[in-house]
Coordinates of N, CA and C in Angstrom, one line a residue:
X1 N 104.0 -119.6 -96.9 CA 104.1 -119.9 -95.6 C 103.7 -121.5 -95.6
X2 N 102.8 -121.9 -96.3 CA 102.5 -123.4 -96.4 C 103.9 -124.2 -97.0
X3 N 104.4 -123.5 -98.1 CA 105.5 -124.1 -98.9 C 106.6 -124.3 -97.9
X4 N 106.9 -123.2 -97.2 CA 108.1 -123.2 -96.3 C 108.0 -124.1 -95.2
X5 N 106.6 -124.5 -94.6 CA 106.6 -125.5 -93.8 C 106.7 -126.9 -94.3
X6 N 106.1 -126.8 -95.5 CA 106.3 -128.4 -96.1 C 107.9 -128.6 -96.5
X7 N 108.8 -127.7 -96.8 CA 109.9 -127.9 -97.0 C 110.8 -128.1 -95.7
X8 N 110.5 -127.4 -94.7 CA 111.1 -127.6 -93.5 C 110.0 -127.7 -92.1
X9 N 110.1 -129.1 -91.7 CA 109.1 -129.4 -90.8 C 109.5 -128.8 -89.3
X10 N 110.6 -128.2 -89.2 CA 110.9 -127.4 -88.1 C 110.2 -126.0 -88.0
X11 N 109.7 -125.6 -89.1 CA 109.0 -124.5 -89.0 C 107.6 -124.7 -88.3
X12 N 107.2 -123.8 -87.5 CA 106.0 -123.9 -86.8 C 105.2 -122.7 -87.1
X13 N 104.2 -122.6 -87.8 CA 103.3 -121.7 -88.1 C 102.1 -121.4 -87.1
X14 N 102.0 -120.3 -86.6 CA 101.0 -119.9 -85.5 C 99.9 -119.3 -86.1
X15 N 98.7 -119.7 -85.5 CA 97.5 -119.1 -85.9 C 97.2 -117.7 -84.9
X16 N 96.8 -116.7 -85.7 CA 96.7 -115.4 -85.2 C 95.1 -115.2 -85.1
X17 N 94.9 -113.8 -84.7 CA 93.6 -113.4 -84.5 C 92.9 -113.3 -86.1
X18 N 93.6 -112.7 -87.0 CA 92.9 -112.7 -88.2 C 92.6 -114.1 -88.9
X19 N 93.4 -115.0 -88.9 CA 93.2 -116.5 -89.2 C 91.9 -117.1 -88.4
X20 N 92.0 -116.7 -87.0 CA 90.9 -117.4 -86.5 C 89.5 -116.6 -86.8
X21 N 89.7 -115.2 -87.1 CA 88.4 -114.7 -87.5 C 87.9 -115.2 -88.8
X22 N 88.6 -115.7 -89.7 CA 88.3 -116.1 -91.1 C 87.8 -117.4 -91.0
X23 N 88.3 -118.2 -89.9 CA 87.9 -119.5 -89.7 C 86.4 -119.6 -89.0
X24 N 86.1 -118.5 -88.2 CA 84.7 -118.2 -87.5 C 83.9 -117.8 -88.6
X25 N 84.3 -117.1 -89.5 CA 83.3 -116.8 -90.5 C 83.0 -118.1 -91.3
X26 N 84.0 -118.8 -91.8 CA 83.6 -120.1 -92.4 C 82.8 -121.0 -91.7
X27 N 83.0 -121.1 -90.4 CA 82.2 -122.0 -89.5 C 80.7 -121.7 -89.3
X28 N 80.8 -120.3 -88.9 CA 79.4 -119.8 -88.5 C 78.6 -118.9 -89.7
X29 N 79.4 -118.5 -90.6 CA 78.6 -117.9 -91.9 C 78.1 -116.6 -91.5
X30 N 78.6 -115.7 -90.7 CA 78.3 -114.6 -90.2 C 79.3 -113.7 -90.4
X31 N 79.3 -112.6 -91.4 CA 80.3 -111.6 -91.6 C 80.7 -110.8 -90.4
X32 N 79.6 -110.8 -89.4 CA 80.0 -110.0 -88.2 C 81.5 -110.7 -87.5
X33 N 81.8 -111.9 -87.9 CA 83.0 -112.3 -87.2 C 84.3 -111.7 -87.9
X34 N 84.0 -110.8 -89.0 CA 85.1 -110.2 -89.5 C 85.2 -108.7 -88.8
X35 N 85.9 -108.8 -88.0 CA 85.9 -107.5 -86.9 C 86.7 -106.4 -87.9
X36 N 85.9 -105.4 -88.5 CA 86.7 -104.4 -89.4 C 87.7 -103.5 -88.7
X37 N 87.5 -103.3 -87.5 CA 88.6 -102.4 -86.8 C 89.8 -103.2 -86.4
X38 N 89.7 -104.6 -86.4 CA 91.0 -105.4 -86.1 C 91.6 -106.1 -87.5
X39 N 91.1 -105.7 -88.8 CA 91.8 -106.2 -89.8 C 90.9 -107.5 -90.5
X40 N 89.8 -107.7 -89.9 CA 89.3 -109.0 -90.3 C 88.9 -108.9 -91.8
X41 N 88.3 -107.8 -92.3 CA 87.8 -107.9 -93.6 C 89.0 -107.8 -94.5
X42 N 90.2 -107.0 -94.1 CA 91.4 -107.1 -95.0 C 92.0 -108.5 -95.0
X43 N 92.0 -109.3 -94.1 CA 92.4 -110.8 -94.2 C 91.5 -111.4 -95.3
X44 N 90.3 -111.3 -95.5 CA 89.5 -111.9 -96.5 C 89.8 -111.3 -98.0
X45 N 89.8 -109.7 -97.9 CA 90.3 -109.1 -99.2 C 91.6 -109.5 -99.7
X46 N 92.6 -110.1 -98.9 CA 93.7 -110.5 -99.4 C 93.6 -111.8 -100.4
X47 N 92.5 -112.5 -100.4 CA 92.2 -113.4 -101.2 C 91.4 -112.9 -102.4
X48 N 91.2 -111.7 -102.6 CA 90.6 -110.9 -103.8 C 89.3 -110.9 -103.7
X49 N 88.6 -111.1 -102.6 CA 87.2 -110.9 -102.4 C 86.7 -109.6 -101.9
X50 N 85.5 -109.1 -102.3 CA 85.0 -108.1 -101.5 C 83.7 -108.2 -101.0
X51 N 83.5 -107.4 -100.1 CA 82.3 -107.6 -99.4 C 81.2 -106.4 -99.6
X52 N 80.1 -106.7 -99.8 CA 78.9 -105.8 -100.2 C 78.4 -105.6 -98.9
X53 N 78.7 -104.5 -98.2 CA 78.3 -104.2 -96.8 C 76.9 -104.0 -96.9
X54 N 76.3 -103.3 -98.1 CA 74.9 -102.9 -98.0 C 74.1 -104.2 -97.8
X55 N 74.4 -105.2 -98.6 CA 73.6 -106.3 -98.6 C 74.1 -107.5 -97.7
X56 N 75.2 -107.3 -97.1 CA 76.0 -108.1 -96.4 C 76.1 -109.6 -96.9
X57 N 76.5 -109.5 -98.3 CA 76.6 -110.7 -99.0 C 78.2 -110.7 -99.3
X58 N 78.7 -112.0 -99.3 CA 80.1 -112.5 -99.3 C 80.4 -113.7 -100.2
X59 N 81.3 -113.5 -101.1 CA 81.5 -114.7 -102.0 C 82.7 -115.3 -101.5
X60 N 82.8 -116.7 -100.9 CA 84.1 -117.2 -100.4 C 84.3 -118.3 -101.4
X61 N 85.7 -118.0 -101.7 CA 86.2 -119.3 -102.7 C 87.6 -119.3 -102.3
X62 N 87.9 -119.5 -100.9 CA 89.3 -119.7 -100.5 C 89.6 -121.3 -100.8
X63 N 90.8 -121.5 -101.3 CA 91.3 -122.8 -101.5 C 91.2 -123.7 -100.3
X64 N 90.6 -125.1 -100.5 CA 90.4 -125.9 -99.3 C 91.7 -126.1 -98.6
X65 N 92.9 -126.1 -99.4 CA 94.1 -126.4 -98.9 C 94.6 -125.5 -98.1
X66 N 94.2 -124.0 -98.2 CA 94.5 -123.0 -97.4 C 93.6 -123.0 -96.0
X67 N 92.5 -123.4 -96.2 CA 91.5 -123.6 -95.1 C 92.1 -124.8 -94.3
X68 N 92.6 -125.8 -94.8 CA 93.0 -126.9 -94.0 C 94.2 -126.6 -93.1
X69 N 95.2 -125.7 -94.0 CA 96.4 -125.4 -93.2 C 96.0 -124.4 -92.2
X70 N 95.1 -123.4 -92.3 CA 94.9 -122.5 -91.3 C 94.2 -123.4 -89.9
X71 N 93.5 -124.4 -90.3 CA 92.9 -125.3 -89.2 C 94.0 -126.1 -88.5
X72 N 95.0 -126.2 -89.2 CA 96.1 -127.2 -88.6 C 97.1 -126.4 -87.6
X73 N 97.0 -125.1 -87.7 CA 98.0 -124.2 -87.1 C 97.7 -124.0 -85.5
X74 N 98.5 -124.2 -84.6 CA 98.3 -124.1 -83.3 C 98.3 -122.7 -82.7
X75 N 97.7 -122.3 -81.9 CA 97.7 -121.0 -81.2 C 99.0 -120.7 -80.4
X76 N 99.9 -121.6 -80.1 CA 100.9 -121.3 -79.5 C 101.8 -122.6 -79.6
X77 N 103.0 -122.3 -79.4 CA 104.1 -123.5 -79.5 C 105.1 -123.4 -78.4
X78 N 105.3 -124.4 -77.7 CA 106.1 -124.6 -76.5 C 107.3 -125.4 -76.9
X79 N 108.5 -125.0 -76.6 CA 109.7 -125.9 -76.4 C 110.6 -125.6 -75.3
X80 N 111.9 -126.1 -75.2 CA 112.7 -126.0 -74.2 C 113.2 -124.4 -73.8
X81 N 113.0 -123.8 -75.0 CA 113.4 -122.3 -75.0 C 112.3 -121.3 -74.5
X82 N 111.1 -121.7 -74.8 CA 110.1 -120.7 -74.5 C 108.7 -121.1 -75.0
X83 N 107.7 -120.3 -74.8 CA 106.5 -120.3 -75.3 C 106.3 -119.1 -76.2
X84 N 105.8 -119.6 -77.5 CA 105.7 -118.7 -78.6 C 104.0 -118.6 -78.9
X85 N 103.6 -117.3 -79.0 CA 102.3 -117.0 -79.4 C 102.3 -115.9 -80.3
X86 N 101.1 -115.7 -80.9 CA 101.1 -114.8 -82.0 C 101.2 -113.1 -81.7
X87 N 100.7 -112.8 -80.7 CA 100.7 -111.5 -80.3 C 101.2 -111.3 -78.8
X88 N 100.8 -112.0 -77.8 CA 101.1 -112.0 -76.5 C 100.3 -112.6 -75.7
X89 N 100.6 -112.8 -74.4 CA 99.8 -113.5 -73.2 C 99.9 -112.5 -72.0
X90 N 99.0 -112.8 -71.3 CA 99.1 -112.0 -69.9 C 99.2 -113.2 -68.8
X91 N 99.6 -113.0 -67.9 CA 99.9 -113.9 -66.8 C 98.5 -114.1 -65.9
X92 N 98.3 -115.2 -65.5 CA 96.9 -115.5 -64.8 C 97.1 -115.5 -63.6

C-alpha cells in the first residue's frame, strides 16, 4: 500500500480502527489497546509478533517507515464526489 501511494499520489489511504489500535499501543504502551474481539491482536501478528498473554509482554519491532506511514493516514477523505471513511459514519 505504501508503494502504491508513492507511485500514485492520487491514491488516498485511510486509517482504520486496526491501524489506530496499533498506534495507540505504540503511544501508550499498554496491550489493552489491542482489542482482541475487534482484530487488534491480529493486526500486530501480521508483523510476525506473538503476545505472551500470561506475562503481558510484547516485542515491538515494526519498521519506523510503517509507523510513519500509519501516522500520516487520515481518518477520512473528502472531495467533490463524496466523503470517504474506513467503515462508516452516523449522522449527528
